[in-house]
mmCIF file with all atom_site columns, C-alpha atoms in Angstrom:
data_model
loop_
_atom_site.group_PDB
_atom_site.id
_atom_site.type_symbol
_atom_site.label_atom_id
_atom_site.label_alt_id
_atom_site.label_comp_id
_atom_site.label_asym_id
_atom_site.label_entity_id
_atom_site.label_seq_id
_atom_site.pdbx_PDB_ins_code
_atom_site.Cartn_x
_atom_site.Cartn_y
_atom_site.Cartn_z
_atom_site.occupancy
_atom_site.B_iso_or_equiv
_atom_site.pdbx_formal_charge
_atom_site.auth_seq_id
_atom_site.auth_comp_id
_atom_site.auth_asym_id
_atom_site.auth_atom_id
_atom_site.pdbx_PDB_model_num
ATOM 1   C CA . MET I 1 1   ? 58.014 98.414  94.944  1.00 90.00 ? 1   MET I CA 1
ATOM 2   C CA . HIS I 1 2   ? 60.332 97.118  97.658  1.00 93.00 ? 2   HIS I CA 1
ATOM 3   C CA . ILE I 1 3   ? 60.545 98.978  100.979 1.00 95.00 ? 3   ILE I CA 1
ATOM 4   C CA . ALA I 1 4   ? 62.863 97.722  103.707 1.00 96.00 ? 4   ALA I CA 1
ATOM 5   C CA . VAL I 1 5   ? 63.230 98.594  107.388 1.00 97.00 ? 5   VAL I CA 1
ATOM 6   C CA . ALA I 1 6   ? 66.730 98.486  108.895 1.00 97.00 ? 6   ALA I CA 1
ATOM 7   C CA . GLY I 1 7   ? 67.985 98.993  112.434 1.00 96.00 ? 7   GLY I CA 1
ATOM 8   C CA . ASN I 1 8   ? 69.693 97.462  115.427 1.00 94.00 ? 8   ASN I CA 1
ATOM 9   C CA . ILE I 1 9   ? 68.200 94.780  117.700 1.00 90.00 ? 9   ILE I CA 1
ATOM 10  C CA . GLY I 1 10  ? 65.297 96.367  119.587 1.00 89.00 ? 10  GLY I CA 1
ATOM 11  C CA . ALA I 1 11  ? 64.950 99.446  117.352 1.00 93.00 ? 11  ALA I CA 1
ATOM 12  C CA . GLY I 1 12  ? 61.341 98.583  116.471 1.00 92.00 ? 12  GLY I CA 1
ATOM 13  C CA . LYS I 1 13  ? 61.717 97.192  112.935 1.00 93.00 ? 13  LYS I CA 1
ATOM 14  C CA . THR I 1 14  ? 59.137 94.422  113.204 1.00 92.00 ? 14  THR I CA 1
ATOM 15  C CA . THR I 1 15  ? 56.537 96.626  114.890 1.00 93.00 ? 15  THR I CA 1
ATOM 16  C CA . LEU I 1 16  ? 56.936 99.425  112.355 1.00 96.00 ? 16  LEU I CA 1
ATOM 17  C CA . THR I 1 17  ? 56.888 96.953  109.461 1.00 96.00 ? 17  THR I CA 1
ATOM 18  C CA . ARG I 1 18  ? 53.584 95.573  110.737 1.00 95.00 ? 18  ARG I CA 1
ATOM 19  C CA . LEU I 1 19  ? 52.033 99.040  111.221 1.00 96.00 ? 19  LEU I CA 1
ATOM 20  C CA . LEU I 1 20  ? 53.126 100.308 107.809 1.00 96.00 ? 20  LEU I CA 1
ATOM 21  C CA . ALA I 1 21  ? 51.971 97.142  106.033 1.00 97.00 ? 21  ALA I CA 1
ATOM 22  C CA . LYS I 1 22  ? 48.554 97.581  107.634 1.00 96.00 ? 22  LYS I CA 1
ATOM 23  C CA . HIS I 1 23  ? 48.322 101.293 106.773 1.00 95.00 ? 23  HIS I CA 1
ATOM 24  C CA . PHE I 1 24  ? 49.546 101.122 103.182 1.00 95.00 ? 24  PHE I CA 1
ATOM 25  C CA . LYS I 1 25  ? 48.056 97.643  102.484 1.00 95.00 ? 25  LYS I CA 1
ATOM 26  C CA . TRP I 1 26  ? 51.517 96.350  101.648 1.00 96.00 ? 26  TRP I CA 1
ATOM 27  C CA . GLU I 1 27  ? 52.621 92.738  101.834 1.00 94.00 ? 27  GLU I CA 1
ATOM 28  C CA . ALA I 1 28  ? 55.019 92.187  104.754 1.00 94.00 ? 28  ALA I CA 1
ATOM 29  C CA . HIS I 1 29  ? 58.042 89.897  105.013 1.00 92.00 ? 29  HIS I CA 1
ATOM 30  C CA . PHE I 1 30  ? 59.374 89.366  108.520 1.00 88.00 ? 30  PHE I CA 1
ATOM 31  C CA . GLU I 1 31  ? 62.665 88.133  109.885 1.00 79.00 ? 31  GLU I CA 1
ATOM 32  C CA . ASP I 1 32  ? 62.518 84.436  110.707 1.00 69.00 ? 32  ASP I CA 1
ATOM 33  C CA . VAL I 1 33  ? 63.267 84.351  114.437 1.00 66.00 ? 33  VAL I CA 1
ATOM 34  C CA . VAL I 1 34  ? 60.600 81.860  115.538 1.00 69.00 ? 34  VAL I CA 1
ATOM 35  C CA . ASP I 1 35  ? 61.619 78.966  113.271 1.00 79.00 ? 35  ASP I CA 1
ATOM 36  C CA . ASN I 1 36  ? 65.326 79.801  113.231 1.00 85.00 ? 36  ASN I CA 1
ATOM 37  C CA . PRO I 1 37  ? 67.068 76.581  114.350 1.00 90.00 ? 37  PRO I CA 1
ATOM 38  C CA . TYR I 1 38  ? 70.331 78.336  115.310 1.00 91.00 ? 38  TYR I CA 1
ATOM 39  C CA . LEU I 1 39  ? 69.306 81.361  117.362 1.00 85.00 ? 39  LEU I CA 1
ATOM 40  C CA . ASP I 1 40  ? 69.201 79.805  120.844 1.00 84.00 ? 40  ASP I CA 1
ATOM 41  C CA . ASP I 1 41  ? 72.451 77.916  120.253 1.00 90.00 ? 41  ASP I CA 1
ATOM 42  C CA . PHE I 1 42  ? 74.112 81.048  118.885 1.00 88.00 ? 42  PHE I CA 1
ATOM 43  C CA . TYR I 1 43  ? 73.368 83.205  121.929 1.00 81.00 ? 43  TYR I CA 1
ATOM 44  C CA . ASN I 1 44  ? 74.592 80.416  124.220 1.00 86.00 ? 44  ASN I CA 1
ATOM 45  C CA . GLN I 1 45  ? 77.744 79.631  122.221 1.00 91.00 ? 45  GLN I CA 1
ATOM 46  C CA . MET I 1 46  ? 78.439 82.378  119.708 1.00 89.00 ? 46  MET I CA 1
ATOM 47  C CA . GLU I 1 47  ? 81.794 81.168  118.415 1.00 93.00 ? 47  GLU I CA 1
ATOM 48  C CA . ARG I 1 48  ? 80.493 77.708  117.586 1.00 96.00 ? 48  ARG I CA 1
ATOM 49  C CA . TRP I 1 49  ? 77.294 78.804  115.825 1.00 96.00 ? 49  TRP I CA 1
ATOM 50  C CA . SER I 1 50  ? 78.031 82.232  114.307 1.00 95.00 ? 50  SER I CA 1
ATOM 51  C CA . PHE I 1 51  ? 78.764 80.987  110.782 1.00 97.00 ? 51  PHE I CA 1
ATOM 52  C CA . ASN I 1 52  ? 75.732 78.661  110.735 1.00 96.00 ? 52  ASN I CA 1
ATOM 53  C CA . LEU I 1 53  ? 73.440 81.438  111.935 1.00 94.00 ? 53  LEU I CA 1
ATOM 54  C CA . GLN I 1 54  ? 74.709 83.983  109.418 1.00 95.00 ? 54  GLN I CA 1
ATOM 55  C CA . ILE I 1 55  ? 74.383 81.537  106.525 1.00 96.00 ? 55  ILE I CA 1
ATOM 56  C CA . TYR I 1 56  ? 70.834 80.767  107.642 1.00 93.00 ? 56  TYR I CA 1
ATOM 57  C CA . PHE I 1 57  ? 69.935 84.482  107.664 1.00 91.00 ? 57  PHE I CA 1
ATOM 58  C CA . LEU I 1 58  ? 71.651 85.070  104.313 1.00 94.00 ? 58  LEU I CA 1
ATOM 59  C CA . ASN I 1 59  ? 69.716 82.200  102.743 1.00 93.00 ? 59  ASN I CA 1
ATOM 60  C CA . SER I 1 60  ? 66.427 83.335  104.293 1.00 90.00 ? 60  SER I CA 1
ATOM 61  C CA . ARG I 1 61  ? 66.855 86.969  103.241 1.00 91.00 ? 61  ARG I CA 1
ATOM 62  C CA . PHE I 1 62  ? 67.941 86.075  99.698  1.00 94.00 ? 62  PHE I CA 1
ATOM 63  C CA . ARG I 1 63  ? 64.810 83.926  99.287  1.00 91.00 ? 63  ARG I CA 1
ATOM 64  C CA . GLN I 1 64  ? 62.675 86.788  100.583 1.00 89.00 ? 64  GLN I CA 1
ATOM 65  C CA . VAL I 1 65  ? 64.030 89.247  98.035  1.00 91.00 ? 65  VAL I CA 1
ATOM 66  C CA . LEU I 1 66  ? 63.488 86.737  95.216  1.00 91.00 ? 66  LEU I CA 1
ATOM 67  C CA . GLN I 1 67  ? 59.893 86.229  96.402  1.00 89.00 ? 67  GLN I CA 1
ATOM 68  C CA . ILE I 1 68  ? 59.343 90.001  96.561  1.00 89.00 ? 68  ILE I CA 1
ATOM 69  C CA . ARG I 1 69  ? 60.519 90.305  92.972  1.00 89.00 ? 69  ARG I CA 1
ATOM 70  C CA . GLU I 1 70  ? 58.378 87.398  91.781  1.00 90.00 ? 70  GLU I CA 1
ATOM 71  C CA . THR I 1 71  ? 55.107 88.618  93.322  1.00 89.00 ? 71  THR I CA 1
ATOM 72  C CA . GLY I 1 72  ? 55.413 92.079  91.820  1.00 86.00 ? 72  GLY I CA 1
ATOM 73  C CA . LYS I 1 73  ? 53.471 93.420  94.825  1.00 92.00 ? 73  LYS I CA 1
ATOM 74  C CA . THR I 1 74  ? 54.562 96.394  96.884  1.00 94.00 ? 74  THR I CA 1
ATOM 75  C CA . THR I 1 75  ? 56.287 94.741  99.840  1.00 95.00 ? 75  THR I CA 1
ATOM 76  C CA . ILE I 1 76  ? 57.854 95.894  103.085 1.00 96.00 ? 76  ILE I CA 1
ATOM 77  C CA . GLN I 1 77  ? 60.708 93.812  104.492 1.00 95.00 ? 77  GLN I CA 1
ATOM 78  C CA . ASP I 1 78  ? 61.804 93.589  108.116 1.00 94.00 ? 78  ASP I CA 1
ATOM 79  C CA . ARG I 1 79  ? 65.644 93.857  107.965 1.00 92.00 ? 79  ARG I CA 1
ATOM 80  C CA . THR I 1 80  ? 67.799 93.641  104.839 1.00 93.00 ? 80  THR I CA 1
ATOM 81  C CA . ILE I 1 81  ? 70.404 91.296  103.443 1.00 93.00 ? 81  ILE I CA 1
ATOM 82  C CA . TYR I 1 82  ? 72.900 94.197  103.675 1.00 95.00 ? 82  TYR I CA 1
ATOM 83  C CA . GLU I 1 83  ? 72.682 94.259  107.465 1.00 95.00 ? 83  GLU I CA 1
ATOM 84  C CA . ASP I 1 84  ? 73.732 90.623  107.647 1.00 92.00 ? 84  ASP I CA 1
ATOM 85  C CA . ALA I 1 85  ? 76.710 91.242  105.390 1.00 95.00 ? 85  ALA I CA 1
ATOM 86  C CA . HIS I 1 86  ? 77.841 94.711  106.497 1.00 96.00 ? 86  HIS I CA 1
ATOM 87  C CA . ILE I 1 87  ? 77.035 94.613  110.201 1.00 96.00 ? 87  ILE I CA 1
ATOM 88  C CA . PHE I 1 88  ? 76.414 91.247  111.858 1.00 94.00 ? 88  PHE I CA 1
ATOM 89  C CA . ALA I 1 89  ? 78.910 88.982  110.069 1.00 96.00 ? 89  ALA I CA 1
ATOM 90  C CA . PRO I 1 90  ? 81.830 91.501  110.111 1.00 96.00 ? 90  PRO I CA 1
ATOM 91  C CA . ASN I 1 91  ? 81.115 92.231  113.772 1.00 94.00 ? 91  ASN I CA 1
ATOM 92  C CA . LEU I 1 92  ? 81.322 88.538  114.677 1.00 94.00 ? 92  LEU I CA 1
ATOM 93  C CA . HIS I 1 93  ? 84.530 88.254  112.663 1.00 97.00 ? 93  HIS I CA 1
ATOM 94  C CA . THR I 1 94  ? 86.113 91.282  114.390 1.00 95.00 ? 94  THR I CA 1
ATOM 95  C CA . MET I 1 95  ? 85.106 89.928  117.812 1.00 92.00 ? 95  MET I CA 1
ATOM 96  C CA . GLY I 1 96  ? 86.906 86.672  117.008 1.00 95.00 ? 96  GLY I CA 1
ATOM 97  C CA . LEU I 1 97  ? 83.626 84.754  116.933 1.00 95.00 ? 97  LEU I CA 1
ATOM 98  C CA . MET I 1 98  ? 83.900 83.838  113.232 1.00 97.00 ? 98  MET I CA 1
ATOM 99  C CA . SER I 1 99  ? 87.115 82.496  111.707 1.00 97.00 ? 99  SER I CA 1
ATOM 100 C CA . ASN I 1 100 ? 88.824 84.144  108.727 1.00 97.00 ? 100 ASN I CA 1
ATOM 101 C CA . ARG I 1 101 ? 88.042 81.067  106.633 1.00 97.00 ? 101 ARG I CA 1
ATOM 102 C CA . ASP I 1 102 ? 84.318 81.167  107.457 1.00 97.00 ? 102 ASP I CA 1
ATOM 103 C CA . PHE I 1 103 ? 84.094 84.939  107.044 1.00 98.00 ? 103 PHE I CA 1
ATOM 104 C CA . ASN I 1 104 ? 85.771 84.872  103.621 1.00 98.00 ? 104 ASN I CA 1
ATOM 105 C CA . ASN I 1 105 ? 83.440 82.076  102.539 1.00 97.00 ? 105 ASN I CA 1
ATOM 106 C CA . TYR I 1 106 ? 80.463 84.103  103.788 1.00 98.00 ? 106 TYR I CA 1
ATOM 107 C CA . GLN I 1 107 ? 81.585 87.295  102.027 1.00 97.00 ? 107 GLN I CA 1
ATOM 108 C CA . SER I 1 108 ? 82.109 85.454  98.763  1.00 97.00 ? 108 SER I CA 1
ATOM 109 C CA . LEU I 1 109 ? 78.588 84.020  98.938  1.00 97.00 ? 109 LEU I CA 1
ATOM 110 C CA . PHE I 1 110 ? 77.064 87.427  99.755  1.00 96.00 ? 110 PHE I CA 1
ATOM 111 C CA . GLU I 1 111 ? 78.859 89.127  96.842  1.00 95.00 ? 111 GLU I CA 1
ATOM 112 C CA . LEU I 1 112 ? 77.492 86.479  94.482  1.00 95.00 ? 112 LEU I CA 1
ATOM 113 C CA . MET I 1 113 ? 73.949 87.033  95.818  1.00 95.00 ? 113 MET I CA 1
ATOM 114 C CA . GLU I 1 114 ? 74.279 90.817  95.746  1.00 92.00 ? 114 GLU I CA 1
ATOM 115 C CA . ASN I 1 115 ? 75.041 90.732  92.014  1.00 89.00 ? 115 ASN I CA 1
ATOM 116 C CA . LEU I 1 116 ? 71.659 89.072  91.454  1.00 90.00 ? 116 LEU I CA 1
ATOM 117 C CA . LEU I 1 117 ? 69.608 91.392  93.663  1.00 88.00 ? 117 LEU I CA 1
ATOM 118 C CA . GLY I 1 118 ? 68.383 94.922  93.247  1.00 84.00 ? 118 GLY I CA 1
ATOM 119 C CA . ALA I 1 119 ? 68.442 97.281  96.245  1.00 91.00 ? 119 ALA I CA 1
ATOM 120 C CA . PRO I 1 120 ? 65.180 98.292  97.960  1.00 93.00 ? 120 PRO I CA 1
ATOM 121 C CA . ASP I 1 121 ? 63.415 101.285 96.382  1.00 93.00 ? 121 ASP I CA 1
ATOM 122 C CA . LEU I 1 122 ? 63.296 102.836 99.845  1.00 95.00 ? 122 LEU I CA 1
ATOM 123 C CA . LEU I 1 123 ? 65.344 101.967 102.915 1.00 97.00 ? 123 LEU I CA 1
ATOM 124 C CA . ILE I 1 124 ? 63.968 103.159 106.269 1.00 97.00 ? 124 ILE I CA 1
ATOM 125 C CA . TYR I 1 125 ? 66.666 103.243 108.957 1.00 97.00 ? 125 TYR I CA 1
ATOM 126 C CA . LEU I 1 126 ? 65.568 103.337 112.598 1.00 97.00 ? 126 LEU I CA 1
ATOM 127 C CA . ARG I 1 127 ? 68.292 105.150 114.527 1.00 96.00 ? 127 ARG I CA 1
ATOM 128 C CA . SER I 1 128 ? 68.390 104.448 118.260 1.00 95.00 ? 128 SER I CA 1
ATOM 129 C CA . SER I 1 129 ? 70.611 105.043 121.281 1.00 94.00 ? 129 SER I CA 1
ATOM 130 C CA . ILE I 1 130 ? 71.866 102.084 123.329 1.00 92.00 ? 130 ILE I CA 1
ATOM 131 C CA . PRO I 1 131 ? 69.693 102.875 126.426 1.00 91.00 ? 131 PRO I CA 1
ATOM 132 C CA . ASN I 1 132 ? 66.585 102.873 124.225 1.00 90.00 ? 132 ASN I CA 1
ATOM 133 C CA . LEU I 1 133 ? 67.566 99.554  122.602 1.00 89.00 ? 133 LEU I CA 1
ATOM 134 C CA . VAL I 1 134 ? 68.211 97.948  126.009 1.00 86.00 ? 134 VAL I CA 1
ATOM 135 C CA . SER I 1 135 ? 64.844 99.195  127.285 1.00 85.00 ? 135 SER I CA 1
ATOM 136 C CA . GLN I 1 136 ? 62.995 97.779  124.265 1.00 84.00 ? 136 GLN I CA 1
ATOM 137 C CA . ILE I 1 137 ? 64.814 94.434  124.429 1.00 81.00 ? 137 ILE I CA 1
ATOM 138 C CA . HIS I 1 138 ? 63.927 94.019  128.116 1.00 79.00 ? 138 HIS I CA 1
ATOM 139 C CA . LYS I 1 139 ? 60.345 95.047  127.419 1.00 79.00 ? 139 LYS I CA 1
ATOM 140 C CA . ARG I 1 140 ? 59.749 92.316  124.847 1.00 73.00 ? 140 ARG I CA 1
ATOM 141 C CA . GLY I 1 141 ? 61.396 89.688  127.068 1.00 65.00 ? 141 GLY I CA 1
ATOM 142 C CA . ARG I 1 142 ? 62.741 87.166  124.566 1.00 71.00 ? 142 ARG I CA 1
ATOM 143 C CA . ASP I 1 143 ? 64.735 84.550  126.503 1.00 68.00 ? 143 ASP I CA 1
ATOM 144 C CA . TYR I 1 144 ? 67.537 84.229  123.956 1.00 64.00 ? 144 TYR I CA 1
ATOM 145 C CA . GLU I 1 145 ? 68.128 88.002  124.023 1.00 68.00 ? 145 GLU I CA 1
ATOM 146 C CA . ASN I 1 146 ? 68.807 88.118  127.763 1.00 67.00 ? 146 ASN I CA 1
ATOM 147 C CA . SER I 1 147 ? 72.492 87.426  127.204 1.00 66.00 ? 147 SER I CA 1
ATOM 148 C CA . ILE I 1 148 ? 73.043 90.286  124.714 1.00 76.00 ? 148 ILE I CA 1
ATOM 149 C CA . SER I 1 149 ? 75.657 92.608  126.195 1.00 79.00 ? 149 SER I CA 1
ATOM 150 C CA . ILE I 1 150 ? 75.794 96.412  126.020 1.00 86.00 ? 150 ILE I CA 1
ATOM 151 C CA . ASP I 1 151 ? 79.197 96.038  124.341 1.00 89.00 ? 151 ASP I CA 1
ATOM 152 C CA . TYR I 1 152 ? 77.714 93.841  121.603 1.00 88.00 ? 152 TYR I CA 1
ATOM 153 C CA . LEU I 1 153 ? 74.870 96.312  120.961 1.00 91.00 ? 153 LEU I CA 1
ATOM 154 C CA . SER I 1 154 ? 77.312 99.245  120.917 1.00 94.00 ? 154 SER I CA 1
ATOM 155 C CA . ARG I 1 155 ? 79.531 97.545  118.359 1.00 94.00 ? 155 ARG I CA 1
ATOM 156 C CA . LEU I 1 156 ? 76.503 96.875  116.161 1.00 94.00 ? 156 LEU I CA 1
ATOM 157 C CA . ASN I 1 157 ? 75.315 100.474 116.498 1.00 95.00 ? 157 ASN I CA 1
ATOM 158 C CA . GLU I 1 158 ? 78.699 101.806 115.395 1.00 96.00 ? 158 GLU I CA 1
ATOM 159 C CA . ARG I 1 159 ? 78.593 99.557  112.329 1.00 96.00 ? 159 ARG I CA 1
ATOM 160 C CA . TYR I 1 160 ? 75.036 100.606 111.516 1.00 97.00 ? 160 TYR I CA 1
ATOM 161 C CA . GLU I 1 161 ? 75.995 104.272 111.598 1.00 97.00 ? 161 GLU I CA 1
ATOM 162 C CA . ALA I 1 162 ? 79.073 103.681 109.419 1.00 97.00 ? 162 ALA I CA 1
ATOM 163 C CA . TRP I 1 163 ? 76.997 101.679 106.913 1.00 97.00 ? 163 TRP I CA 1
ATOM 164 C CA . ILE I 1 164 ? 74.174 104.241 106.732 1.00 97.00 ? 164 ILE I CA 1
ATOM 165 C CA . GLU I 1 165 ? 76.644 107.102 106.288 1.00 96.00 ? 165 GLU I CA 1
ATOM 166 C CA . LYS I 1 166 ? 77.899 105.468 103.076 1.00 95.00 ? 166 LYS I CA 1
ATOM 167 C CA . TYR I 1 167 ? 74.615 103.956 101.891 1.00 96.00 ? 167 TYR I CA 1
ATOM 168 C CA . ASP I 1 168 ? 74.073 104.921 98.252  1.00 93.00 ? 168 ASP I CA 1
ATOM 169 C CA . LYS I 1 169 ? 72.058 102.074 96.756  1.00 91.00 ? 169 LYS I CA 1
ATOM 170 C CA . GLY I 1 170 ? 68.724 103.864 96.756  1.00 90.00 ? 170 GLY I CA 1
ATOM 171 C CA . ASN I 1 171 ? 66.419 106.244 98.613  1.00 93.00 ? 171 ASN I CA 1
ATOM 172 C CA . LEU I 1 172 ? 67.066 106.460 102.349 1.00 95.00 ? 172 LEU I CA 1
ATOM 173 C CA . LEU I 1 173 ? 64.822 107.723 105.151 1.00 96.00 ? 173 LEU I CA 1
ATOM 174 C CA . ILE I 1 174 ? 66.348 108.005 108.642 1.00 96.00 ? 174 ILE I CA 1
ATOM 175 C CA . ILE I 1 175 ? 63.979 108.007 111.618 1.00 96.00 ? 175 ILE I CA 1
ATOM 176 C CA . ASP I 1 176 ? 65.326 108.767 115.093 1.00 95.00 ? 176 ASP I CA 1
ATOM 177 C CA . VAL I 1 177 ? 63.239 106.546 117.364 1.00 93.00 ? 177 VAL I CA 1
ATOM 178 C CA . ASP I 1 178 ? 64.582 107.705 120.752 1.00 93.00 ? 178 ASP I CA 1
ATOM 179 C CA . ASN I 1 179 ? 62.038 110.446 121.337 1.00 88.00 ? 179 ASN I CA 1
ATOM 180 C CA . ILE I 1 180 ? 59.005 109.090 119.515 1.00 92.00 ? 180 ILE I CA 1
ATOM 181 C CA . ASN I 1 181 ? 56.506 106.336 120.272 1.00 90.00 ? 181 ASN I CA 1
ATOM 182 C CA . PHE I 1 182 ? 54.920 105.189 117.019 1.00 92.00 ? 182 PHE I CA 1
ATOM 183 C CA . VAL I 1 183 ? 53.191 102.295 118.817 1.00 88.00 ? 183 VAL I CA 1
ATOM 184 C CA . ASP I 1 184 ? 51.118 104.280 121.326 1.00 88.00 ? 184 ASP I CA 1
ATOM 185 C CA . ASN I 1 185 ? 51.114 107.748 119.779 1.00 90.00 ? 185 ASN I CA 1
ATOM 186 C CA . PRO I 1 186 ? 49.148 108.008 116.498 1.00 90.00 ? 186 PRO I CA 1
ATOM 187 C CA . GLU I 1 187 ? 50.733 111.420 115.785 1.00 92.00 ? 187 GLU I CA 1
ATOM 188 C CA . ASP I 1 188 ? 54.225 109.932 115.793 1.00 93.00 ? 188 ASP I CA 1
ATOM 189 C CA . LEU I 1 189 ? 53.125 107.154 113.440 1.00 94.00 ? 189 LEU I CA 1
ATOM 190 C CA . GLY I 1 190 ? 51.388 109.777 111.281 1.00 94.00 ? 190 GLY I CA 1
ATOM 191 C CA . ASP I 1 191 ? 54.615 111.760 111.002 1.00 94.00 ? 191 ASP I CA 1
ATOM 192 C CA . ILE I 1 192 ? 56.472 108.663 109.806 1.00 94.00 ? 192 ILE I CA 1
ATOM 193 C CA . ILE I 1 193 ? 53.711 107.855 107.293 1.00 95.00 ? 193 ILE I CA 1
ATOM 194 C CA . ASN I 1 194 ? 53.857 111.421 105.920 1.00 93.00 ? 194 ASN I CA 1
ATOM 195 C CA . LYS I 1 195 ? 57.632 111.174 105.479 1.00 94.00 ? 195 LYS I CA 1
ATOM 196 C CA . ILE I 1 196 ? 57.264 107.838 103.692 1.00 95.00 ? 196 ILE I CA 1
ATOM 197 C CA . ASP I 1 197 ? 54.512 109.262 101.462 1.00 93.00 ? 197 ASP I CA 1
ATOM 198 C CA . ALA I 1 198 ? 56.846 112.095 100.451 1.00 92.00 ? 198 ALA I CA 1
ATOM 199 C CA . GLU I 1 199 ? 59.653 109.625 99.670  1.00 90.00 ? 199 GLU I CA 1
ATOM 200 C CA . ILE I 1 200 ? 57.397 107.306 97.678  1.00 87.00 ? 200 ILE I CA 1
ATOM 201 C CA . ASN I 1 201 ? 55.874 110.157 95.677  1.00 84.00 ? 201 ASN I CA 1
ATOM 202 C CA . GLY I 1 202 ? 59.424 111.198 94.833  1.00 75.00 ? 202 GLY I CA 1
ATOM 203 C CA . LEU I 1 203 ? 60.098 107.731 93.415  1.00 63.00 ? 203 LEU I CA 1
ATOM 204 C CA . PHE I 1 204 ? 57.548 108.166 90.614  1.00 52.00 ? 204 PHE I CA 1
#
């Protein structure tokens, strides 16, 4: 079974992925931010590096899904290939930070990959307000994220909401993370686990 966690920058995807993997004894696949050779350059010079970064993520995510399929183990994935294609790349294109030529090339590659991949059995979407995202981003203190603007986050959030509204590829669980603290409050984490249990039991 393939479970995936989606959400904007700072929504808590990685933390929740880690907690759920530990609780359910699932294998976890995380987003490659540590070894990503483009991330620093991208945040310093978005227009120059946007295409390179998005291709890197697309490649990385595609490999992850293939690995998940090959292992046959129940796996939870931090961020999906759909977010790259429906949110981040189109946003960069709309902002004028990715050329039409590069965007069309990117879309063509994604469509080819999508035909070969199955959707996650369960998609968990972490919904968050902008103030909460900003607070979380500042709290974790990653240098390359210091330059992320409120405008950029807002644009992404709008795209996330539009994507989730139309999402029909599989089971979807929406968790509003503004008023819960699944890191420090075991009850909040327990509530999420119960909701996931209900979804998973419905899959069989």
